[in-house]
PDB file of C-alpha atoms in Angstrom:
ATOM      1  CA  MET A   1      88.535 114.159 121.976  1.00 44.00           C
ATOM      2  CA  ASP A   2      90.639 117.304 122.265  1.00 48.00           C
ATOM      3  CA  LYS A   3      93.494 117.039 119.795  1.00 48.00           C
ATOM      4  CA  HIS A   4      96.051 118.062 122.417  1.00 71.00           C
ATOM      5  CA  GLU A   5      95.118 115.659 125.156  1.00 79.00           C
ATOM      6  CA  PRO A   6      97.604 112.911 126.081  1.00 89.00           C
ATOM      7  CA  PRO A   7      97.923 109.822 123.882  1.00 94.00           C
ATOM      8  CA  ILE A   8      95.347 107.137 124.513  1.00 94.00           C
ATOM      9  CA  ARG A   9      96.358 104.153 126.664  1.00 94.00           C
ATOM     10  CA  VAL A  10      95.530 100.500 126.154  1.00 94.00           C
ATOM     11  CA  ASP A  11      93.705 100.503 129.502  1.00 94.00           C
ATOM     12  CA  ASP A  12      91.288 103.037 128.021  1.00 93.00           C
ATOM     13  CA  VAL A  13      89.940 100.711 125.324  1.00 96.00           C
ATOM     14  CA  ARG A  14      87.928  97.512 125.025  1.00 96.00           C
ATOM     15  CA  PHE A  15      89.483  94.867 122.778  1.00 95.00           C
ATOM     16  CA  GLU A  16      87.201  92.666 120.655  1.00 95.00           C
ATOM     17  CA  LEU A  17      89.254  91.250 117.800  1.00 96.00           C
ATOM     18  CA  PRO A  18      89.630  87.446 117.527  1.00 97.00           C
ATOM     19  CA  LEU A  19      91.339  87.870 114.153  1.00 97.00           C
ATOM     20  CA  PHE A  20      94.309  89.476 115.891  1.00 97.00           C
ATOM     21  CA  GLU A  21      94.716  86.386 118.050  1.00 97.00           C
ATOM     22  CA  ARG A  22      94.649  84.253 114.895  1.00 97.00           C
ATOM     23  CA  LEU A  23      97.406  86.408 113.415  1.00 98.00           C
ATOM     24  CA  LEU A  24      99.514  85.926 116.545  1.00 97.00           C
ATOM     25  CA  GLU A  25      99.032  82.166 116.221  1.00 97.00           C
ATOM     26  CA  ALA A  26     100.039  82.330 112.557  1.00 97.00           C
ATOM     27  CA  ASP A  27     103.158  84.250 113.576  1.00 96.00           C
ATOM     28  CA  GLN A  28     104.151  81.380 115.865  1.00 95.00           C
ATOM     29  CA  ALA A  29     103.411  78.794 113.166  1.00 95.00           C
ATOM     30  CA  ILE A  30     105.616  80.644 110.673  1.00 95.00           C
ATOM     31  CA  GLN A  31     108.477  80.736 113.174  1.00 93.00           C
ATOM     32  CA  GLN A  32     108.255  76.976 113.569  1.00 91.00           C
ATOM     33  CA  ARG A  33     107.879  76.138 109.893  1.00 91.00           C
ATOM     34  CA  PHE A  34     110.282  78.475 108.112  1.00 89.00           C
ATOM     35  CA  PRO A  35     113.985  79.130 108.689  1.00 78.00           C
ATOM     36  CA  ARG A  36     114.943  82.510 110.052  1.00 74.00           C
ATOM     37  CA  GLN A  37     116.391  84.193 106.970  1.00 67.00           C
ATOM     38  CA  TYR A  38     114.563  87.511 106.989  1.00 72.00           C
ATOM     39  CA  GLY A  39     113.526  87.644 110.619  1.00 79.00           C
ATOM     40  CA  ALA A  40     111.369  85.369 112.742  1.00 87.00           C
ATOM     41  CA  GLY A  41     107.731  84.797 111.836  1.00 93.00           C
ATOM     42  CA  LEU A  42     105.839  87.734 110.376  1.00 96.00           C
ATOM     43  CA  GLU A  43     108.939  89.887 110.768  1.00 94.00           C
ATOM     44  CA  SER A  44     110.064  88.241 107.517  1.00 93.00           C
ATOM     45  CA  LEU A  45     107.120  90.024 105.854  1.00 94.00           C
ATOM     46  CA  GLY A  46     107.738  93.367 107.549  1.00 95.00           C
ATOM     47  CA  LEU A  47     105.420  93.051 110.539  1.00 97.00           C
ATOM     48  CA  ILE A  48     106.727  92.806 114.097  1.00 97.00           C
ATOM     49  CA  LEU A  49     103.611  92.248 116.185  1.00 97.00           C
ATOM     50  CA  ARG A  50     102.924  93.367 119.734  1.00 96.00           C
ATOM     51  CA  ARG A  51     100.552  91.500 122.002  1.00 95.00           C
ATOM     52  CA  PRO A  52      97.508  93.532 123.091  1.00 95.00           C
ATOM     53  CA  ALA A  53      98.791  94.026 126.639  1.00 94.00           C
ATOM     54  CA  ASP A  54     101.849  95.781 125.144  1.00 95.00           C
ATOM     55  CA  TRP A  55     100.008  98.119 122.798  1.00 96.00           C
ATOM     56  CA  GLU A  56     100.774 101.782 123.257  1.00 96.00           C
ATOM     57  CA  ASN A  57     100.824 104.952 121.237  1.00 96.00           C
ATOM     58  CA  GLY A  58     103.531 104.891 118.576  1.00 96.00           C
ATOM     59  CA  GLY A  59     105.180 107.806 120.347  1.00 94.00           C
ATOM     60  CA  TYR A  60     106.443 109.916 117.451  1.00 95.00           C
ATOM     61  CA  TYR A  61     105.768 113.582 116.750  1.00 93.00           C
ATOM     62  CA  CYS A  62     103.474 112.531 113.903  1.00 95.00           C
ATOM     63  CA  THR A  63     101.640 109.626 115.571  1.00 96.00           C
ATOM     64  CA  PRO A  64      97.944 110.423 116.114  1.00 96.00           C
ATOM     65  CA  VAL A  65      97.198 110.588 119.839  1.00 96.00           C
ATOM     66  CA  ASN A  66      93.983 108.584 119.367  1.00 96.00           C
ATOM     67  CA  SER A  67      95.806 105.526 118.034  1.00 97.00           C
ATOM     68  CA  LEU A  68      97.427 102.417 119.488  1.00 98.00           C
ATOM     69  CA  CYS A  69     100.403 100.761 117.805  1.00 98.00           C
ATOM     70  CA  PHE A  70     100.092  96.999 117.299  1.00 98.00           C
ATOM     71  CA  GLY A  71     103.069  96.424 115.025  1.00 98.00           C
ATOM     72  CA  ARG A  72     106.195  97.834 113.423  1.00 97.00           C
ATOM     73  CA  THR A  73     108.164  97.193 110.262  1.00 96.00           C
ATOM     74  CA  GLY A  74     111.492  97.461 112.080  1.00 94.00           C
ATOM     75  CA  VAL A  75     112.635 100.254 109.731  1.00 94.00           C
ATOM     76  CA  ASP A  76     112.940 103.980 110.528  1.00 94.00           C
ATOM     77  CA  GLY A  77     110.227 103.982 113.185  1.00 95.00           C
ATOM     78  CA  GLU A  78     107.497 102.896 110.761  1.00 97.00           C
ATOM     79  CA  HIS A  79     104.499 101.549 112.637  1.00 98.00           C
ATOM     80  CA  PHE A  80     100.928 100.333 112.227  1.00 98.00           C
ATOM     81  CA  SER A  81      98.179 101.488 114.561  1.00 98.00           C
ATOM     82  CA  PHE A  82      94.482 101.116 115.232  1.00 98.00           C
ATOM     83  CA  LEU A  83      92.486 104.316 115.025  1.00 98.00           C
ATOM     84  CA  VAL A  84      90.565 104.160 118.316  1.00 97.00           C
ATOM     85  CA  GLN A  85      86.957 105.282 118.105  1.00 94.00           C
ATOM     86  CA  ASP A  86      84.328 105.106 120.851  1.00 94.00           C
ATOM     87  CA  GLY A  87      86.763 103.390 123.223  1.00 95.00           C
ATOM     88  CA  VAL A  88      86.843 100.064 121.387  1.00 96.00           C
ATOM     89  CA  ILE A  89      89.171  98.173 119.060  1.00 97.00           C
ATOM     90  CA  ASN A  90      87.475  95.616 116.827  1.00 96.00           C
ATOM     91  CA  ASN A  91      87.455  94.543 113.193  1.00 93.00           C
ATOM     92  CA  GLN A  92      85.805  97.844 112.275  1.00 94.00           C
ATOM     93  CA  SER A  93      88.735  99.904 113.587  1.00 97.00           C
ATOM     94  CA  PRO A  94      90.607 101.582 110.714  1.00 98.00           C
ATOM     95  CA  ILE A  95      94.344 101.003 110.376  1.00 98.00           C
ATOM     96  CA  ILE A  96      96.918 103.783 110.079  1.00 98.00           C
ATOM     97  CA  VAL A  97     100.489 103.498 108.879  1.00 98.00           C
ATOM     98  CA  THR A  98     102.961 106.110 110.147  1.00 97.00           C
ATOM     99  CA  ALA A  99     106.399 106.745 108.656  1.00 96.00           C
ATOM    100  CA  PRO A 100     108.157 109.293 110.912  1.00 95.00           C
ATOM    101  CA  CYS A 101     111.129 109.695 108.564  1.00 93.00           C
ATOM    102  CA  ALA A 102     109.012 110.538 105.507  1.00 89.00           C
ATOM    103  CA  TYR A 103     109.840 114.210 105.882  1.00 82.00           C
ATOM    104  CA  ASP A 104     109.171 114.997 102.229  1.00 78.00           C
ATOM    105  CA  SER A 105     105.625 113.664 102.402  1.00 79.00           C
ATOM    106  CA  GLU A 106     102.787 116.089 102.937  1.00 78.00           C
ATOM    107  CA  MET A 107     101.528 113.792 105.713  1.00 88.00           C
ATOM    108  CA  PRO A 108     103.571 110.912 107.228  1.00 95.00           C
ATOM    109  CA  ASN A 109     100.326 109.059 108.026  1.00 97.00           C
ATOM    110  CA  ALA A 110      97.968 107.206 105.726  1.00 97.00           C
ATOM    111  CA  VAL A 111      94.775 105.313 106.451  1.00 98.00           C
ATOM    112  CA  VAL A 112      95.495 102.006 104.736  1.00 98.00           C
ATOM    113  CA  ALA A 113      92.508  99.874 105.727  1.00 98.00           C
ATOM    114  CA  GLU A 114      88.951 100.336 106.929  1.00 98.00           C
ATOM    115  CA  THR A 115      89.082  97.054 108.872  1.00 98.00           C
ATOM    116  CA  PHE A 116      91.760  94.805 110.334  1.00 98.00           C
ATOM    117  CA  GLU A 117      90.837  92.075 107.854  1.00 97.00           C
ATOM    118  CA  ASP A 118      91.420  94.506 104.992  1.00 97.00           C
ATOM    119  CA  PHE A 119      94.803  95.366 106.475  1.00 98.00           C
ATOM    120  CA  ILE A 120      95.800  91.700 106.426  1.00 98.00           C
ATOM    121  CA  GLY A 121      94.484  91.376 102.882  1.00 96.00           C
ATOM    122  CA  LEU A 122      96.634  94.330 101.859  1.00 96.00           C
ATOM    123  CA  GLY A 123      99.674  92.765 103.521  1.00 96.00           C
ATOM    124  CA  LEU A 124      99.063  89.533 101.653  1.00 94.00           C
ATOM    125  CA  ARG A 125      99.862  91.240  98.362  1.00 92.00           C
ATOM    126  CA  TYR A 126     103.566  92.073  98.815  1.00 92.00           C
ATOM    127  CA  GLY A 127     104.160  91.745 102.539  1.00 94.00           C
ATOM    128  CA  PHE A 128     103.379  94.269 105.246  1.00 96.00           C
ATOM    129  CA  GLY A 129     106.557  96.301 104.827  1.00 94.00           C
ATOM    130  CA  ALA A 130     105.405  97.315 101.351  1.00 93.00           C
ATOM    131  CA  VAL A 131     102.230  98.886 102.774  1.00 96.00           C
ATOM    132  CA  VAL A 132     104.321 101.836 103.965  1.00 96.00           C
ATOM    133  CA  GLU A 133     104.725 102.839 100.305  1.00 94.00           C
ATOM    134  CA  PHE A 134     101.325 104.507 100.653  1.00 96.00           C
ATOM    135  CA  VAL A 135     103.219 107.169 102.608  1.00 96.00           C
ATOM    136  CA  TRP A 136     106.646 107.050 100.966  1.00 94.00           C
ATOM    137  CA  ASN A 137     105.586 106.829  97.321  1.00 91.00           C
ATOM    138  CA  LEU A 138     101.853 106.984  96.724  1.00 92.00           C
ATOM    139  CA  PRO A 139     101.967 106.766  92.894  1.00 90.00           C
ATOM    140  CA  LYS A 140     104.147 103.654  93.139  1.00 88.00           C
ATOM    141  CA  ALA A 141     101.789 102.082  95.690  1.00 91.00           C
ATOM    142  CA  LEU A 142      98.685 102.833  93.662  1.00 91.00           C
ATOM    143  CA  GLN A 143     100.292 101.394  90.542  1.00 88.00           C
ATOM    144  CA  ALA A 144     101.200  98.177  92.358  1.00 88.00           C
ATOM    145  CA  TYR A 145      98.086  97.694  94.466  1.00 91.00           C
ATOM    146  CA  GLY A 146      95.738  98.732  91.691  1.00 86.00           C
ATOM    147  CA  THR A 147      96.695  95.611  89.754  1.00 64.00           C
ATOM    148  CA  GLU A 148      94.570  92.516  90.231  1.00 52.00           C
ATOM    149  CA  ALA A 149      96.129  90.129  92.767  1.00 44.00           C
ATOM    150  CA  ALA A 150      95.554  87.133  90.505  1.00 40.00           C
ATOM    151  CA  GLU A 151      97.668  88.770  87.804  1.00 43.00           C
ATOM    152  CA  THR A 152     100.583  89.739  90.031  1.00 43.00           C
ATOM    153  CA  GLU A 153     101.175  86.401  91.790  1.00 46.00           C
ATOM    154  CA  TYR A 154     102.486  88.433  94.764  1.00 42.00           C
ATOM    155  CA  SER A 155     105.160  90.046  92.639  1.00 45.00           C
ATOM    156  CA  TYR A 156     105.315  93.374  90.876  1.00 43.00           C
ATOM    157  CA  SER A 157     108.924  93.947  89.914  1.00 44.00           C
ATOM    158  CA  GLU A 158     108.157  97.100  87.921  1.00 45.00           C
ATOM    159  CA  CYS A 159     107.343  98.767  91.228  1.00 50.00           C
ATOM    160  CA  ASP A 160     110.176  97.113  93.167  1.00 58.00           C
ATOM    161  CA  LEU A 161     107.725  95.357  95.475  1.00 66.00           C
ATOM    162  CA  SER A 162     108.610  91.831  94.434  1.00 68.00           C
ATOM    163  CA  LEU A 163     109.646  89.410  97.178  1.00 78.00           C
ATOM    164  CA  PRO A 164     112.362  86.726  97.229  1.00 80.00           C
ATOM    165  CA  SER A 165     110.997  83.214  96.784  1.00 82.00           C
ATOM    166  CA  GLU A 166     111.483  82.346 100.481  1.00 84.00           C
ATOM    167  CA  GLN A 167     109.283  85.243 101.563  1.00 88.00           C
ATOM    168  CA  GLN A 168     106.710  84.429  98.922  1.00 88.00           C
ATOM    169  CA  GLU A 169     106.441  80.957 100.489  1.00 90.00           C
ATOM    170  CA  VAL A 170     105.697  82.550 103.853  1.00 92.00           C
ATOM    171  CA  LEU A 171     103.134  84.837 102.235  1.00 93.00           C
ATOM    172  CA  LEU A 172     101.329  81.940 100.580  1.00 92.00           C
ATOM    173  CA  PHE A 173     101.377  79.959 103.831  1.00 94.00           C
ATOM    174  CA  LEU A 174      99.817  82.904 105.676  1.00 96.00           C
ATOM    175  CA  ARG A 175      97.132  83.360 103.033  1.00 95.00           C
ATOM    176  CA  GLU A 176      96.110  79.705 103.211  1.00 95.00           C
ATOM    177  CA  ARG A 177      96.173  79.599 106.991  1.00 96.00           C
ATOM    178  CA  LEU A 178      94.028  82.707 107.459  1.00 97.00           C
ATOM    179  CA  GLN A 179      91.841  82.185 104.366  1.00 96.00           C
ATOM    180  CA  ILE A 180      91.887  85.892 103.593  1.00 95.00           C
ATOM    181  CA  VAL A 181      91.971  87.126 100.008  1.00 93.00           C
ATOM    182  CA  PRO A 182      94.698  89.650  99.064  1.00 93.00           C
ATOM    183  CA  ILE A 183      93.265  93.060  98.221  1.00 94.00           C
ATOM    184  CA  GLY A 184      94.345  96.275  96.557  1.00 93.00           C
ATOM    185  CA  TYR A 185      92.963  99.743  95.912  1.00 94.00           C
ATOM    186  CA  THR A 186      92.133 101.836  92.934  1.00 92.00           C
ATOM    187  CA  THR A 187      93.067 105.482  93.259  1.00 93.00           C
ATOM    188  CA  GLU A 188      89.424 106.322  93.919  1.00 94.00           C
ATOM    189  CA  GLN A 189      89.117 103.720  96.694  1.00 95.00           C
ATOM    190  CA  PHE A 190      92.264 104.937  98.433  1.00 96.00           C
ATOM    191  CA  GLU A 191      91.201 108.559  98.219  1.00 96.00           C
ATOM    192  CA  GLN A 192      87.801 107.642  99.660  1.00 97.00           C
ATOM    193  CA  LEU A 193      89.530 106.012 102.651  1.00 97.00           C
ATOM    194  CA  GLN A 194      91.421 109.230 103.316  1.00 97.00           C
ATOM    195  CA  ARG A 195      88.275 111.342 103.014  1.00 97.00           C
ATOM    196  CA  CYS A 196      86.410 109.115 105.449  1.00 97.00           C
ATOM    197  CA  TYR A 197      89.021 108.821 108.191  1.00 97.00           C
ATOM    198  CA  MET A 198      91.914 111.284 107.997  1.00 96.00           C
ATOM    199  CA  SER A 199      89.814 113.970 109.649  1.00 96.00           C
ATOM    200  CA  CYS A 200      89.376 111.611 112.637  1.00 96.00           C
ATOM    201  CA  LEU A 201      93.118 111.608 113.394  1.00 96.00           C
ATOM    202  CA  ARG A 202      93.948 113.760 116.415  1.00 95.00           C
ATOM    203  CA  MET A 203      97.454 115.133 116.346  1.00 93.00           C
ATOM    204  CA  SER A 204      99.692 116.375 119.156  1.00 90.00           C
ATOM    205  CA  ALA A 205     100.881 119.881 119.883  1.00 89.00           C
ATOM    206  CA  GLU A 206     104.322 118.682 118.753  1.00 89.00           C
ATOM    207  CA  TRP A 207     102.879 117.910 115.319  1.00 89.00           C
ATOM    208  CA  ASP A 208     101.225 121.327 115.177  1.00 84.00           C
ATOM    209  CA  ASP A 209     104.585 122.970 115.836  1.00 80.00           C
ATOM    210  CA  TYR A 210     106.309 120.789 113.227  1.00 80.00           C
ATOM    211  CA  SER A 211     103.749 121.331 110.485  1.00 74.00           C
ATOM    212  CA  ARG A 212     103.638 125.131 110.700  1.00 71.00           C
TER     213      ARG A 212
END
């Protein structure tokens, strides 16, 4: 793929990801079960989902053109995208987080999961909004996510990633419904993710002009 070709479209890919449908169903269940105090459904955990028919490129100067956005945090344009490879999106598609307003970061993108299931497992630690810390404050993220999940009990106040009790209830409900174990990364594991996949990101001419 030429790095300056137009952003990929949802019509250009084949979608094979039942786990995404399960997450959409969980989103609806959360809306029905929990009061709307921090947003409806998964929005309370920092993830505003889009249905597959509505996926599109994130649209920012720093969004890789070979990615499709499936969700946003609702803050400062932050969004989560599939890295599209070989014209298919499935559980083996890596997940990218993009923070367009992270101007002080060397790169406003980070590869945060090798699979969609890993992405959910990462979100089950402190909520999905906290995942963006891998762009905003990498040392803080590595300190928090490098701690065993069983020890943190979904809270790590030293890194300001703790959640109010109401959101922790939603997080625990989601974990039990999906039966996915929360995960984290050591520094070495995170760096390996970047080595494996960052070179696959294709950036726009707008990004080239910005990064000069």
